[in-house]
Coordinates of C-alpha atoms in Angstrom, one line a residue:
M111 CA -22.8 1.0 13.1
N112 CA -23.4 -0.9 10.1
L113 CA -20.6 0.3 7.2
L114 CA -20.5 -0.8 3.5
Y115 CA -16.7 -0.7 2.6
L116 CA -16.2 -0.1 -1.1
T117 CA -12.5 -1.0 -2.5
T118 CA -10.7 -2.0 -5.3
V119 CA -9.6 -5.5 -4.6
E120 CA -10.8 -7.5 -1.3
P121 CA -7.9 -7.3 0.8
N122 CA -5.8 -10.6 0.6
R123 CA -2.4 -9.3 2.0
R124 CA -0.8 -9.6 -1.3
T125 CA 0.5 -5.8 -1.7
G126 CA 1.2 -3.0 0.8
G127 CA -2.4 -1.3 0.1
E128 CA -4.1 -4.6 0.9
I129 CA -2.5 -4.9 4.2
A130 CA -3.2 -1.1 5.0
S131 CA -6.8 -2.1 4.0
E132 CA -7.0 -5.2 6.4
L133 CA -6.1 -2.9 9.2
F134 CA -8.7 -0.6 8.7
I135 CA -11.4 -3.2 8.3
N136 CA -10.3 -5.2 11.4
S137 CA -9.7 -2.1 13.5
L138 CA -13.4 -1.3 12.6
T139 CA -14.6 -4.6 13.5
E140 CA -12.5 -4.6 16.6
C141 CA -14.5 -1.1 17.7
G142 CA -17.8 -2.8 17.3
C143 CA -18.6 -2.0 13.7
N144 CA -20.6 -4.4 11.5
V145 CA -18.4 -4.3 8.2
T146 CA -19.3 -5.6 4.9
V147 CA -16.6 -5.4 2.4
L148 CA -17.5 -4.8 -1.5
G149 CA -14.6 -5.2 -3.9
Y150 CA -13.1 -7.4 -7.1
Q151 CA -11.7 -10.6 -6.4
R152 CA -8.1 -12.1 -7.4
K153 CA -8.3 -15.8 -8.5
R154 CA -7.8 -18.1 -6.1
S155 CA -7.7 -15.3 -3.0
V156 CA -9.1 -16.8 0.3
H157 CA -10.1 -15.1 3.2
T158 CA -9.9 -16.3 6.6
N159 CA -10.6 -13.4 9.1
G160 CA -14.2 -13.6 9.2
I161 CA -14.9 -10.3 7.7
K162 CA -17.9 -10.2 5.3
H163 CA -16.8 -9.9 1.9
I164 CA -18.7 -9.6 -1.0
S165 CA -17.1 -10.1 -4.5
V166 CA -17.8 -7.8 -7.2
G167 CA -16.6 -10.8 -9.7
I168 CA -12.7 -11.9 -10.6
R169 CA -10.7 -9.3 -12.4
P170 CA -7.2 -8.5 -12.8
I171 CA -5.7 -6.1 -10.9
E172 CA -2.4 -5.3 -11.9
T173 CA -2.0 -3.9 -15.4
S174 CA 0.8 -6.4 -16.1
S175 CA -1.0 -9.5 -15.8
S176 CA -4.5 -7.9 -17.5
K177 CA -3.1 -8.3 -21.0
L178 CA -6.2 -7.5 -23.4
H179 CA -8.0 -5.9 -20.7
S180 CA -5.4 -3.0 -20.4
L181 CA -6.2 -2.1 -23.9
L182 CA -9.9 -1.8 -23.5
W183 CA -9.5 0.0 -20.2
M184 CA -7.3 2.5 -21.9
M185 CA -9.5 2.9 -24.8
L186 CA -12.8 3.5 -22.6
S187 CA -10.9 5.8 -20.9
L188 CA -9.8 8.2 -23.7
I189 CA -13.3 8.2 -24.8
S190 CA -14.9 8.8 -21.4
N191 CA -12.2 11.4 -20.4
T192 CA -11.7 9.4 -17.1
P193 CA -8.3 8.4 -15.6
Y194 CA -7.2 4.9 -16.7
S195 CA -6.4 4.2 -12.9
V196 CA -10.1 4.7 -12.4
Q197 CA -11.7 3.3 -15.6
K198 CA -9.9 -0.2 -14.7
Y199 CA -12.1 -0.5 -11.7
K200 CA -15.7 0.5 -13.2
S201 CA -18.0 -1.7 -14.0
S202 CA -22.1 -2.3 -14.1
N203 CA -21.7 -5.1 -11.7
Y204 CA -20.4 -3.3 -9.1
V205 CA -23.1 -0.4 -9.6
T206 CA -25.8 -3.2 -9.1
M207 CA -23.9 -4.8 -6.1
L208 CA -23.9 -1.5 -4.4
H209 CA -27.8 -0.9 -5.3
S210 CA -28.6 -4.1 -4.0
M211 CA -26.5 -3.3 -0.7
L212 CA -28.4 -0.1 -0.2
K213 CA -31.8 -1.7 -0.8
D214 CA -31.6 -4.7 1.2
N215 CA -29.2 -3.7 4.0
I216 CA -29.5 -1.1 6.9
I217 CA -26.3 1.0 6.2
D218 CA -25.3 3.7 8.3
A219 CA -22.4 5.1 6.3
I220 CA -20.3 4.5 3.2
I221 CA -16.2 3.9 3.4
I222 CA -14.7 4.7 0.0
E223 CA -11.3 3.6 -0.4
H224 CA -9.0 4.8 -2.6
S225 CA -9.4 7.6 -5.2
Q226 CA -10.0 5.0 -7.9
M227 CA -12.8 4.1 -6.3
A228 CA -14.7 7.9 -6.1
W229 CA -16.9 7.0 -9.3
L230 CA -19.1 5.3 -7.2
L231 CA -20.3 8.6 -5.5
R232 CA -22.7 9.1 -8.1
Y233 CA -24.4 6.2 -7.3
V234 CA -24.4 6.9 -3.3
P235 CA -27.7 8.9 -2.1
E236 CA -26.7 12.2 -0.5
N237 CA -28.2 11.0 2.8
Y238 CA -25.3 8.6 3.5
P239 CA -22.5 9.9 5.5
V240 CA -19.3 9.2 3.7
V241 CA -15.6 8.4 4.7
F242 CA -12.7 8.7 2.2
I243 CA -9.8 6.7 2.8
A244 CA -7.0 8.1 1.0
H245 CA -3.9 5.8 0.8
N246 CA -2.0 8.4 -1.3
V247 CA -2.4 11.8 -3.2
E248 CA -2.7 9.8 -6.4
N249 CA -2.0 13.1 -8.8
E250 CA 1.0 14.0 -7.1
L251 CA 2.2 10.6 -7.8
Y252 CA 1.5 10.6 -11.1
S253 CA 2.8 13.7 -11.7
D254 CA 6.4 12.8 -10.0
L255 CA 6.3 9.9 -12.6
A256 CA 5.4 12.2 -15.3
K257 CA 8.4 14.5 -14.5
E258 CA 10.9 11.6 -14.2
S259 CA 10.1 9.4 -17.3
T260 CA 12.4 9.9 -20.4
S261 CA 9.6 8.6 -22.8
F262 CA 7.4 11.2 -24.1
I263 CA 4.5 8.9 -24.4
D264 CA 4.8 8.1 -20.9
R265 CA 5.0 11.6 -19.7
L266 CA 2.0 12.4 -21.7
L267 CA -0.1 9.6 -20.1
Y268 CA 0.9 10.5 -16.4
G269 CA 0.5 13.9 -16.9
R270 CA -3.2 13.2 -18.3
E271 CA -3.6 10.8 -15.3
S272 CA -2.3 13.4 -12.9
R273 CA -4.9 16.2 -14.1
L274 CA -7.7 14.0 -14.2
M275 CA -6.8 12.6 -10.7
K276 CA -6.8 16.0 -9.3
S277 CA -10.2 16.7 -10.4
I278 CA -11.4 13.3 -8.7
E279 CA -9.7 13.7 -5.5
Y280 CA -11.2 17.1 -5.2
M281 CA -14.4 15.9 -5.7
V282 CA -14.3 13.1 -3.1
A283 CA -12.9 15.2 -0.8
S284 CA -15.9 17.6 -1.1
R285 CA -18.5 15.0 -0.5
A286 CA -16.6 13.2 2.6
R287 CA -17.6 14.0 6.0
Q288 CA -14.4 12.5 7.0
I289 CA -11.0 12.0 5.2
W290 CA -8.7 9.5 6.5
T291 CA -4.9 9.5 5.3
I292 CA -1.9 7.5 6.6
S293 CA 0.8 10.1 5.9
K294 CA 1.3 13.7 7.3
D295 CA 1.8 15.1 3.8
D296 CA -1.3 13.4 2.5
Y297 CA -3.5 14.9 5.4
H298 CA -1.8 18.3 4.5
Y299 CA -2.6 18.1 1.0
F300 CA -6.4 17.5 1.4
A301 CA -6.3 20.1 4.5
A302 CA -5.4 22.7 1.8
C303 CA -8.4 21.7 -0.3
K304 CA -10.7 23.7 1.9
T305 CA -13.6 21.5 2.0
A306 CA -16.0 20.9 5.2
A307 CA -14.5 17.3 5.6
R308 CA -12.6 16.4 8.6
G309 CA -8.9 15.4 8.0
V310 CA -7.8 12.5 10.6
H311 CA -4.3 11.2 9.9
Y312 CA -3.7 7.8 11.3
E313 CA -0.7 6.1 12.1
I314 CA -1.3 2.8 10.9
P315 CA 0.5 -0.1 13.0
P316 CA 2.3 -3.3 11.4
H317 CA -0.3 -6.2 10.7
E318 CA -0.1 -9.4 12.5
S319 CA 2.6 -11.6 10.6
E320 CA 1.5 -15.1 9.8
D321 CA 2.6 -18.0 11.6
L322 CA 5.8 -19.9 10.6
P323 CA 5.2 -23.2 9.0
N324 CA 5.4 -25.7 11.9
G325 CA 6.3 -23.0 14.4
S326 CA 10.1 -23.4 12.9
S327 CA 12.8 -21.2 13.9
I328 CA 14.4 -19.4 11.3
V329 CA 18.2 -19.6 10.5
K330 CA 19.9 -16.6 9.0
S331 CA 20.6 -18.1 5.3
F332 CA 21.6 -14.8 3.2
D333 CA 23.1 -11.6 3.8
I334 CA 20.6 -9.1 2.4
G335 CA 17.0 -9.4 1.9
I336 CA 14.8 -6.9 -0.3
I337 CA 11.0 -7.6 -0.9
G338 CA 8.0 -5.5 -2.3
T339 CA 5.8 -5.5 -5.2
W340 CA 8.0 -4.5 -8.1
S341 CA 5.0 -4.3 -10.4
W342 CA 4.0 -0.8 -9.1
A343 CA 6.1 1.7 -10.7
A344 CA 7.3 3.5 -7.3
N345 CA 8.7 0.5 -6.1
D346 CA 10.4 -0.5 -9.3
K347 CA 12.0 2.7 -9.4
G348 CA 13.6 1.9 -6.0
L349 CA 14.8 -1.2 -7.1
R350 CA 16.6 -0.1 -10.1
W351 CA 18.2 3.0 -7.9
F352 CA 19.4 0.3 -5.6
F353 CA 21.0 -1.9 -8.3
D354 CA 22.4 1.0 -10.3
R355 CA 23.6 3.3 -7.3
V356 CA 24.1 1.1 -4.2
Y357 CA 25.3 -2.3 -5.4
P358 CA 28.2 -1.2 -7.1
Y359 CA 29.4 -0.1 -3.6
L360 CA 28.8 -3.6 -2.2
P361 CA 31.3 -6.6 -2.0
E362 CA 30.7 -9.5 -4.2
N363 CA 30.9 -12.0 -1.4
L364 CA 27.8 -10.7 -0.1
S365 CA 24.4 -12.8 -0.8
I366 CA 21.4 -10.9 -1.8
R367 CA 18.0 -12.2 -2.2
V368 CA 15.0 -10.1 -4.0
A369 CA 11.4 -11.4 -3.5
G370 CA 8.0 -10.1 -5.0
K371 CA 6.5 -10.4 -8.1
G372 CA 7.5 -7.9 -11.1
A373 CA 11.2 -7.8 -10.8
D374 CA 12.0 -10.7 -13.7
W375 CA 14.7 -8.5 -15.0
I376 CA 17.0 -9.1 -12.2
T377 CA 17.3 -13.2 -13.0
G378 CA 20.7 -13.9 -14.2
R379 CA 22.1 -10.4 -14.2
Y380 CA 24.3 -10.3 -11.0
E381 CA 26.3 -13.5 -9.6
N382 CA 25.4 -12.8 -6.1
V383 CA 22.0 -12.0 -6.4
D384 CA 19.0 -14.3 -6.4
Y385 CA 15.4 -13.4 -7.6
C386 CA 12.7 -15.7 -5.7
G387 CA 9.5 -14.1 -7.2
F388 CA 6.7 -14.4 -5.1
V389 CA 7.2 -15.9 -1.6
D390 CA 4.3 -17.2 0.5
S391 CA 5.8 -15.9 3.7
S392 CA 7.2 -12.2 3.8
K393 CA 8.1 -13.2 7.4
E394 CA 10.3 -15.9 6.7
F395 CA 11.6 -14.4 4.0
M396 CA 12.7 -11.0 5.8
M397 CA 13.7 -13.2 9.2
S398 CA 16.1 -15.4 6.9
A399 CA 18.0 -12.0 6.0
R400 CA 21.0 -10.8 8.3
V401 CA 19.8 -7.4 7.2
V402 CA 16.9 -5.9 5.3
A403 CA 17.1 -3.4 2.6
I404 CA 14.2 -0.8 1.9
P405 CA 15.3 1.4 -1.1
S406 CA 12.4 3.4 -1.8
I407 CA 13.2 6.9 -3.6
S408 CA 9.4 7.8 -4.6
G409 CA 6.0 7.1 -3.8
G410 CA 3.4 8.1 -1.3
G411 CA 1.3 7.2 1.8
I412 CA 3.3 4.9 3.9
Q413 CA 5.7 2.0 3.6
I414 CA 4.2 -1.0 4.9
K415 CA 7.2 -3.3 4.2
T416 CA 8.9 -0.9 6.9
L417 CA 6.2 -1.3 9.7
E418 CA 6.5 -5.4 8.7
A419 CA 10.2 -5.6 9.0
I420 CA 10.0 -3.3 12.4
S421 CA 7.3 -5.7 13.9
I422 CA 9.7 -8.6 13.0
G423 CA 12.5 -7.2 14.7
V424 CA 15.4 -7.3 12.1
S425 CA 17.9 -5.0 11.3
T426 CA 16.8 -2.7 8.5
V427 CA 18.5 -0.1 6.2
A428 CA 16.3 2.3 4.6
T429 CA 16.3 5.6 2.9
P430 CA 14.2 8.6 4.2
T431 CA 11.2 8.0 1.7
A432 CA 10.7 4.6 3.3
L433 CA 10.1 6.2 6.5
R434 CA 7.3 8.4 5.0
G435 CA 4.4 8.3 7.4
I436 CA 6.7 6.8 10.2
T437 CA 7.7 9.5 12.6
T438 CA 9.2 7.3 15.3
Y439 CA 10.7 4.1 15.3
P440 CA 12.9 1.6 17.1
D441 CA 16.7 1.7 16.2
S442 CA 16.4 -1.5 14.4
I443 CA 15.9 0.7 11.6
I444 CA 18.7 2.6 10.2
I445 CA 18.5 5.8 8.0
A446 CA 21.0 5.9 4.9
E447 CA 21.3 9.3 3.1
N448 CA 22.8 8.2 0.2
P449 CA 24.0 5.2 -2.0
E450 CA 27.6 5.0 -0.5
Q451 CA 26.2 5.1 3.2
F452 CA 23.4 3.0 2.3
A453 CA 26.2 -0.1 1.1
E454 CA 28.4 0.9 4.2
L455 CA 25.4 0.0 6.6
L456 CA 24.6 -2.8 4.6
V457 CA 27.9 -4.4 5.0
L458 CA 28.0 -3.4 8.7
Y459 CA 24.8 -4.9 9.7
S460 CA 24.9 -7.9 7.7
R461 CA 27.9 -8.7 10.3
T462 CA 26.4 -7.6 13.1
Q463 CA 23.8 -9.5 14.8
R464 CA 21.5 -8.4 17.7
T465 CA 19.2 -10.3 19.9
D466 CA 17.4 -7.6 21.7
L467 CA 15.3 -6.2 18.6
Q468 CA 12.5 -8.2 19.1
K469 CA 11.3 -7.2 22.5
I470 CA 12.0 -3.4 21.5
S471 CA 9.5 -4.0 18.5
D472 CA 7.0 -5.6 20.2
S473 CA 6.8 -2.7 22.8
W474 CA 6.8 -0.5 19.8
T475 CA 4.1 -1.9 18.0
K476 CA 1.9 -2.5 21.1
K477 CA 1.3 1.3 21.5
R478 CA 1.1 1.9 17.9
K479 CA -1.7 -0.5 17.4
D480 CA -3.4 1.0 20.8
K481 CA -3.2 4.5 19.6
F482 CA -4.6 3.4 16.1
N483 CA -7.6 1.6 17.5
S484 CA -8.1 4.5 19.9
D485 CA -8.3 7.0 17.0
I486 CA -10.7 4.7 14.9
R487 CA -13.1 4.8 17.9
S488 CA -12.9 8.3 18.3
S489 CA -13.8 9.0 14.5
M490 CA -16.7 6.5 14.6
R491 CA -18.1 8.3 17.7
E492 CA -18.1 11.7 15.7
L493 CA -19.6 9.8 12.6
A494 CA -22.4 8.5 14.4
R495 CA -23.5 12.0 16.2

């Protein structure tokens, strides 16, 4: 099948969402589909996986780095009664590129990834089968942010975003022939919408980790490692919870490193904590830690960093929320039910090193990937009927 894959940003492994996108795209390709990806491009992004990527143009993706763009998007979203998270991806250039692809190429089906790209459906003729990939139920995420916010303005804006996104998600679910989700909760949400679309829940596997520089071995150089995209509100909330609720129970002689963009507020605040910012290799960072902490307390979809920690075979202490979308996991993952237990387990596993975790993780990863690819093939066969 010839598939046109419409997404927000061309996946380049910068965020968990991009990694999930790449997993879907690569699996579709392995199943014999000819996939063309259409999306915005970050500055200096490079693709090396052989997939056909067509850039709609370079665009700042995160609001924190968009400066004046964010003000323009907010103004336009208010004028057009559109969610801000949708408005930031709208452009006439995207529409032009879409029309060109449909006119000049044989396209058998359209994949819309993320609710934020549902606005493109008005430009897709009815005769094209549509698959909708939902990484999250966006309206529920914004609803939670509204309830938890202490700012009146934030509650107002998040509440507005939630209401508008709910209508958009129902619209795209009604238009799609298939809805793909990566968590059971999201699958059940869209099933309750009672549309004609067939829902499919995918248990996505870990992505293939990058090779280490020069094939070098990794020495455990610090006790606790925490990595994520902290510019995303749900992730930032988990990190602040860790330092507010878990950190006070930890001994001061434990060394902690935090990696990922958007957590500059940590710098210089704690004597035994180093903030590394963006790191080139998340694999090298996690393998350098004696234990990895994943302090997620909100969010939807699946926690990509949990999958990556499993695939690397490193001891990992995680909250129950960090295991969302992952029903089975190897014993390298240890769940902490409360802040005090989280701290106790981090101390324990920072002092307990196991040598059997990689073999266990490799077996788990292979089974999960085989099932994922099998499920993709089944969905494509059904779509082609």
